[in-house]
Amino acid sequence: MNLQTSFSPLRPSRPAPDNGRFDLLDINALQDPGSGRIVHLYSLVARCLSCEVVFKAQEGDGLVSTSVARVLRCPTGCGEQAFKGSVLRQWRQGSHAL
């Protein structure tokens, strides 16, 4: 009796997502006027550079906050990106992609 099993790796039906880079279009946040620290991030408006969809992300709906970073997720599922608050503090309208 042959107990050896064959293994065939699963291949995804579409290419694996890249790192989910986003072009940040707008930030709605409460910032400390002295330090610039983000006290509360209400929402982000971003364009996914993979699928070109423009979306608004809010906490629990495309945006997850952790103790060290915020994670932005494309609603089409093609990617996500984690970034630190310092990146958001430095963002200015018309700046480059995150």
GROMACS .gro file of C-alpha atoms in nm:
model
   98
    1MET     CA    1   0.000   0.000   0.000
    2ASN     CA    2   0.136   0.342  -0.099
    3LEU     CA    3   0.063   0.602   0.171
    4GLN     CA    4   0.255   0.877  -0.003
    5THR     CA    5   0.031   1.167  -0.100
    6SER     CA    6   0.089   1.403  -0.385
    7PHE     CA    7   0.081   1.773  -0.317
    8SER     CA    8  -0.035   2.023  -0.572
    9PRO     CA    9  -0.006   2.386  -0.458
   10LEU     CA   10  -0.315   2.595  -0.511
   11ARG     CA   11  -0.277   2.867  -0.766
   12PRO     CA   12  -0.479   3.183  -0.718
   13SER     CA   13  -0.733   3.265  -0.988
   14ARG     CA   14  -0.594   3.618  -1.009
   15PRO     CA   15  -0.247   3.756  -0.948
   16ALA     CA   16  -0.142   3.812  -0.589
   17PRO     CA   17  -0.206   4.169  -0.476
   18ASP     CA   18   0.086   4.404  -0.462
   19ASN     CA   19   0.149   4.605  -0.149
   20GLY     CA   20  -0.166   4.811  -0.193
   21ARG     CA   21  -0.018   5.155  -0.241
   22PHE     CA   22  -0.269   5.437  -0.206
   23ASP     CA   23  -0.286   5.793  -0.327
   24LEU     CA   24  -0.422   5.980  -0.026
   25LEU     CA   25  -0.671   6.248  -0.134
   26ASP     CA   26  -0.804   6.379   0.198
   27ILE     CA   27  -0.769   6.330   0.574
   28ASN     CA   28  -1.034   6.420   0.828
   29ALA     CA   29  -0.870   6.418   1.172
   30LEU     CA   30  -0.858   6.599   1.503
   31GLN     CA   31  -0.501   6.709   1.570
   32ASP     CA   32  -0.331   6.851   1.875
   33PRO     CA   33  -0.241   7.209   1.770
   34GLY     CA   34   0.088   7.208   1.963
   35SER     CA   35   0.241   6.878   1.859
   36GLY     CA   36   0.044   6.799   1.542
   37ARG     CA   37  -0.029   6.455   1.690
   38ILE     CA   38  -0.347   6.297   1.553
   39VAL     CA   39  -0.588   6.266   1.846
   40HIS     CA   40  -0.865   6.106   1.641
   41LEU     CA   41  -0.873   5.998   1.277
   42TYR     CA   42  -1.227   6.028   1.144
   43SER     CA   43  -1.177   5.922   0.784
   44LEU     CA   44  -0.943   5.899   0.487
   45VAL     CA   45  -1.028   5.940   0.120
   46ALA     CA   46  -0.789   5.745  -0.098
   47ARG     CA   47  -0.736   5.606  -0.448
   48CYS     CA   48  -0.607   5.252  -0.477
   49LEU     CA   49  -0.322   5.254  -0.727
   50SER     CA   50  -0.386   4.887  -0.812
   51CYS     CA   51  -0.752   4.906  -0.918
   52GLU     CA   52  -0.800   5.288  -0.937
   53VAL     CA   53  -1.110   5.289  -0.712
   54VAL     CA   54  -1.158   5.604  -0.499
   55PHE     CA   55  -1.306   5.534  -0.157
   56LYS     CA   56  -1.367   5.682   0.187
   57ALA     CA   57  -1.241   5.469   0.475
   58GLN     CA   58  -1.358   5.507   0.834
   59GLU     CA   59  -1.279   5.309   1.145
   60GLY     CA   60  -1.424   4.962   1.100
   61ASP     CA   61  -1.503   5.026   0.734
   62GLY     CA   62  -1.175   5.005   0.544
   63LEU     CA   63  -0.966   5.152   0.825
   64VAL     CA   64  -0.832   4.975   1.132
   65SER     CA   65  -0.631   5.154   1.402
   66THR     CA   66  -0.371   4.969   1.606
   67SER     CA   67  -0.140   5.101   1.875
   68VAL     CA   68   0.142   5.158   1.626
   69ALA     CA   69  -0.022   5.213   1.286
   70ARG     CA   70  -0.339   5.262   1.083
   71VAL     CA   71  -0.426   4.997   0.824
   72LEU     CA   72  -0.605   5.114   0.511
   73ARG     CA   73  -0.781   4.844   0.305
   74CYS     CA   74  -0.909   4.872  -0.049
   75PRO     CA   75  -1.282   4.787  -0.063
   76THR     CA   76  -1.225   4.566  -0.370
   77GLY     CA   77  -0.985   4.347  -0.169
   78CYS     CA   78  -0.682   4.409  -0.389
   79GLY     CA   79  -0.456   4.543  -0.116
   80GLU     CA   80  -0.392   4.710   0.214
   81GLN     CA   81  -0.123   4.926   0.364
   82ALA     CA   82  -0.020   5.003   0.721
   83PHE     CA   83   0.126   5.341   0.798
   84LYS     CA   84   0.229   5.530   1.108
   85GLY     CA   85   0.072   5.847   1.239
   86SER     CA   86   0.385   6.044   1.151
   87VAL     CA   87   0.313   5.984   0.781
   88LEU     CA   88  -0.041   6.116   0.823
   89ARG     CA   89   0.079   6.422   1.015
   90GLN     CA   90   0.315   6.511   0.730
   91TRP     CA   91   0.051   6.471   0.458
   92ARG     CA   92  -0.059   6.785   0.277
   93GLN     CA   93  -0.323   6.809   0.005
   94GLY     CA   94  -0.154   6.750  -0.331
   95SER     CA   95   0.132   6.547  -0.180
   96HIS     CA   96   0.253   6.222  -0.332
   97ALA     CA   97   0.116   5.871  -0.285
   98LEU     CA   98   0.164   5.695   0.047
   0.00000   0.00000   0.00000
